[in-house]
GROMACS .gro file of C-alpha atoms in nm:
model
  201
    1UNK     CA    1  -0.247  -1.147   0.370
    2UNK     CA    2  -0.235  -1.487   0.542
    3UNK     CA    3  -0.493  -1.614   0.296
    4UNK     CA    4  -0.291  -1.484   0.001
    5UNK     CA    5   0.025  -1.651   0.136
    6UNK     CA    6  -0.158  -1.981   0.190
    7UNK     CA    7  -0.312  -1.975  -0.158
    8UNK     CA    8   0.019  -1.892  -0.322
    9UNK     CA    9   0.202  -2.160  -0.123
   10UNK     CA   10  -0.053  -2.412  -0.251
   11UNK     CA   11  -0.011  -2.286  -0.609
   12UNK     CA   12   0.368  -2.316  -0.572
   13UNK     CA   13   0.350  -2.675  -0.451
   14UNK     CA   14   0.108  -2.773  -0.727
   15UNK     CA   15   0.318  -2.601  -0.997
   16UNK     CA   16   0.638  -2.773  -0.887
   17UNK     CA   17   0.471  -3.116  -0.865
   18UNK     CA   18   0.317  -3.064  -1.209
   19UNK     CA   19   0.656  -2.965  -1.353
   20UNK     CA   20   0.825  -3.271  -1.205
   21UNK     CA   21   0.544  -3.494  -1.326
   22UNK     CA   22   0.545  -3.374  -1.686
   23UNK     CA   23   0.926  -3.394  -1.703
   24UNK     CA   24   0.919  -3.750  -1.562
   25UNK     CA   25   1.111  -3.649  -1.247
   26UNK     CA   26   0.840  -3.690  -0.986
   27UNK     CA   27   1.015  -3.892  -0.717
   28UNK     CA   28   1.153  -3.842  -0.367
   29UNK     CA   29   1.503  -3.739  -0.480
   30UNK     CA   30   1.389  -3.470  -0.722
   31UNK     CA   31   1.125  -3.343  -0.479
   32UNK     CA   32   1.406  -3.294  -0.229
   33UNK     CA   33   1.615  -3.116  -0.493
   34UNK     CA   34   1.317  -2.893  -0.574
   35UNK     CA   35   1.305  -2.790  -0.209
   36UNK     CA   36   1.678  -2.708  -0.224
   37UNK     CA   37   1.622  -2.500  -0.539
   38UNK     CA   38   1.334  -2.321  -0.364
   39UNK     CA   39   1.566  -2.229  -0.076
   40UNK     CA   40   1.828  -2.105  -0.322
   41UNK     CA   41   1.568  -1.899  -0.510
   42UNK     CA   42   1.439  -1.751  -0.183
   43UNK     CA   43   1.791  -1.648  -0.084
   44UNK     CA   44   1.855  -1.492  -0.425
   45UNK     CA   45   1.532  -1.293  -0.406
   46UNK     CA   46   1.605  -1.185  -0.048
   47UNK     CA   47   1.945  -1.047  -0.151
   48UNK     CA   48   1.794  -0.882  -0.460
   49UNK     CA   49   1.513  -0.727  -0.254
   50UNK     CA   50   1.746  -0.567  -0.002
   51UNK     CA   51   1.987  -0.456  -0.274
   52UNK     CA   52   1.689  -0.294  -0.445
   53UNK     CA   53   1.620  -0.090  -0.132
   54UNK     CA   54   1.988   0.001  -0.114
   55UNK     CA   55   2.006   0.116  -0.476
   56UNK     CA   56   1.679   0.308  -0.442
   57UNK     CA   57   1.810   0.476  -0.127
   58UNK     CA   58   2.138   0.574  -0.288
   59UNK     CA   59   1.951   0.719  -0.588
   60UNK     CA   60   1.733   0.919  -0.348
   61UNK     CA   61   2.030   1.052  -0.154
   62UNK     CA   62   1.991   0.838   0.158
   63UNK     CA   63   2.275   0.735   0.388
   64UNK     CA   64   2.314   0.369   0.480
   65UNK     CA   65   2.286   0.273   0.846
   66UNK     CA   66   2.302  -0.103   0.807
   67UNK     CA   67   2.242  -0.372   0.549
   68UNK     CA   68   2.149  -0.723   0.658
   69UNK     CA   69   2.087  -1.048   0.471
   70UNK     CA   70   2.011  -1.346   0.695
   71UNK     CA   71   2.264  -1.342   0.983
   72UNK     CA   72   2.522  -1.127   0.799
   73UNK     CA   73   2.502  -0.754   0.881
   74UNK     CA   74   2.710  -0.466   0.750
   75UNK     CA   75   2.692  -0.146   0.955
   76UNK     CA   76   2.818   0.203   0.866
   77UNK     CA   77   2.896   0.451   1.141
   78UNK     CA   78   3.070   0.781   1.053
   79UNK     CA   79   3.249   0.623   0.760
   80UNK     CA   80   3.357   0.317   0.958
   81UNK     CA   81   3.255  -0.029   0.841
   82UNK     CA   82   3.137  -0.284   1.094
   83UNK     CA   83   3.051  -0.648   1.039
   84UNK     CA   84   2.842  -0.863   1.271
   85UNK     CA   85   2.664  -1.198   1.282
   86UNK     CA   86   2.301  -1.180   1.398
   87UNK     CA   87   2.044  -1.447   1.484
   88UNK     CA   88   1.814  -1.379   1.191
   89UNK     CA   89   1.705  -1.535   0.863
   90UNK     CA   90   1.548  -1.219   0.724
   91UNK     CA   91   1.684  -0.912   0.555
   92UNK     CA   92   1.676  -0.540   0.612
   93UNK     CA   93   1.824  -0.227   0.461
   94UNK     CA   94   1.797   0.076   0.689
   95UNK     CA   95   1.885   0.412   0.541
   96UNK     CA   96   1.834   0.773   0.644
   97UNK     CA   97   1.731   1.057   0.410
   98UNK     CA   98   1.970   1.351   0.398
   99UNK     CA   99   1.678   1.593   0.378
  100UNK     CA  100   1.335   1.571   0.535
  101UNK     CA  101   1.154   1.785   0.280
  102UNK     CA  102   1.084   1.730   0.003
  103UNK     CA  103   1.124   1.361   0.088
  104UNK     CA  104   1.204   1.116  -0.189
  105UNK     CA  105   1.052   0.791  -0.067
  106UNK     CA  106   0.929   0.583  -0.364
  107UNK     CA  107   1.264   0.456  -0.496
  108UNK     CA  108   1.385   0.357  -0.148
  109UNK     CA  109   1.066   0.187  -0.029
  110UNK     CA  110   0.970   0.026  -0.361
  111UNK     CA  111   1.325  -0.058  -0.470
  112UNK     CA  112   1.299  -0.409  -0.330
  113UNK     CA  113   0.984  -0.484  -0.527
  114UNK     CA  114   1.140  -0.349  -0.847
  115UNK     CA  115   1.447  -0.567  -0.788
  116UNK     CA  116   1.235  -0.881  -0.744
  117UNK     CA  117   1.050  -0.802  -1.066
  118UNK     CA  118   1.376  -0.741  -1.252
  119UNK     CA  119   1.512  -1.073  -1.127
  120UNK     CA  120   1.208  -1.255  -1.267
  121UNK     CA  121   1.257  -1.084  -1.605
  122UNK     CA  122   1.627  -1.172  -1.615
  123UNK     CA  123   1.534  -1.525  -1.509
  124UNK     CA  124   1.381  -1.588  -1.851
  125UNK     CA  125   1.738  -1.624  -1.979
  126UNK     CA  126   1.747  -1.962  -1.803
  127UNK     CA  127   1.487  -2.097  -2.044
  128UNK     CA  128   1.729  -2.060  -2.335
  129UNK     CA  129   1.947  -2.338  -2.192
  130UNK     CA  130   1.668  -2.592  -2.259
  131UNK     CA  131   1.762  -2.812  -1.964
  132UNK     CA  132   1.565  -2.958  -1.677
  133UNK     CA  133   1.777  -2.783  -1.414
  134UNK     CA  134   1.762  -2.437  -1.569
  135UNK     CA  135   1.386  -2.470  -1.622
  136UNK     CA  136   1.334  -2.582  -1.262
  137UNK     CA  137   1.543  -2.292  -1.133
  138UNK     CA  138   1.347  -2.046  -1.347
  139UNK     CA  139   1.016  -2.185  -1.220
  140UNK     CA  140   1.135  -2.149  -0.860
  141UNK     CA  141   1.264  -1.794  -0.919
  142UNK     CA  142   0.936  -1.700  -1.086
  143UNK     CA  143   0.718  -1.844  -0.810
  144UNK     CA  144   0.923  -1.706  -0.522
  145UNK     CA  145   0.954  -1.365  -0.687
  146UNK     CA  146   0.583  -1.337  -0.763
  147UNK     CA  147   0.496  -1.422  -0.404
  148UNK     CA  148   0.750  -1.175  -0.266
  149UNK     CA  149   0.620  -0.898  -0.490
  150UNK     CA  150   0.259  -0.959  -0.386
  151UNK     CA  151   0.323  -0.971  -0.010
  152UNK     CA  152   0.532  -0.653  -0.027
  153UNK     CA  153   0.328  -0.452  -0.280
  154UNK     CA  154  -0.020  -0.511  -0.136
  155UNK     CA  155  -0.051  -0.269   0.162
  156UNK     CA  156  -0.055  -0.474   0.480
  157UNK     CA  157  -0.006  -0.411   0.851
  158UNK     CA  158   0.041  -0.677   1.115
  159UNK     CA  159   0.038  -0.532   1.465
  160UNK     CA  160   0.312  -0.264   1.446
  161UNK     CA  161   0.492  -0.413   1.145
  162UNK     CA  162   0.409  -0.272   0.801
  163UNK     CA  163   0.521  -0.384   0.456
  164UNK     CA  164   0.662  -0.170   0.174
  165UNK     CA  165   0.326  -0.110   0.011
  166UNK     CA  166   0.168   0.009   0.336
  167UNK     CA  167   0.460   0.245   0.402
  168UNK     CA  168   0.429   0.405   0.058
  169UNK     CA  169   0.052   0.434   0.102
  170UNK     CA  170   0.104   0.626   0.426
  171UNK     CA  171   0.373   0.851   0.282
  172UNK     CA  172   0.145   0.951  -0.005
  173UNK     CA  173  -0.090   1.117   0.244
  174UNK     CA  174   0.117   1.432   0.261
  175UNK     CA  175   0.414   1.632   0.379
  176UNK     CA  176   0.344   1.589   0.751
  177UNK     CA  177   0.362   1.209   0.730
  178UNK     CA  178   0.677   1.227   0.520
  179UNK     CA  179   0.850   1.457   0.769
  180UNK     CA  180   0.752   1.227   1.058
  181UNK     CA  181   0.886   0.927   0.865
  182UNK     CA  182   1.217   1.103   0.799
  183UNK     CA  183   1.242   1.197   1.167
  184UNK     CA  184   1.165   0.838   1.269
  185UNK     CA  185   1.444   0.703   1.048
  186UNK     CA  186   1.683   0.964   1.187
  187UNK     CA  187   1.599   0.881   1.550
  188UNK     CA  188   1.616   0.508   1.482
  189UNK     CA  189   1.962   0.540   1.329
  190UNK     CA  190   2.090   0.748   1.621
  191UNK     CA  191   1.959   0.496   1.874
  192UNK     CA  192   2.103   0.208   1.672
  193UNK     CA  193   2.443   0.377   1.642
  194UNK     CA  194   2.436   0.500   2.006
  195UNK     CA  195   2.453   0.864   1.905
  196UNK     CA  196   2.325   1.149   2.125
  197UNK     CA  197   1.974   1.270   2.046
  198UNK     CA  198   1.927   1.647   2.049
  199UNK     CA  199   1.565   1.757   2.086
  200UNK     CA  200   1.478   2.088   1.924
  201UNK     CA  201   1.244   2.321   2.107
   0.00000   0.00000   0.00000
């Protein structure tokens, strides 16, 4: 996965430089603006990715525990809304399935990838404006989105952290894995919300 990230980062840099060169905007100022646009595109895709998980979870009948984008976190506990500011630049959408079997897991776990893909498709609208800025923004959205889709769709595990593709791959193995996954989410939510854990004999 590190190799894929490195290769795609190189492709991104080369594509942006080529775009600036062929539009006669290859200078320090516009390179700086391209970096700003890249940050904006990354933030847009991050929000879309987590919203995709949220929508997929709602469709599958999951309950939201917390939704986080960068430092902003929204937490739901027994119908009460809580807001907090965390030291993080990532995103996460943690939800709990209402039933452990049969477990609906594809929409929730792959929702983020679908959202990134949809954002790329909708991004083509920017090309109709026929301007340098809209074209640059589309290029950034396309590059960031493609990278995000690849690193989340290709099954990958780093130490104890797994991506969306790896999670789905595991859950496809059978009912036992799906039940364990549902139990894990339930226990995690109870620990996070400081709720008592009742062990069944």
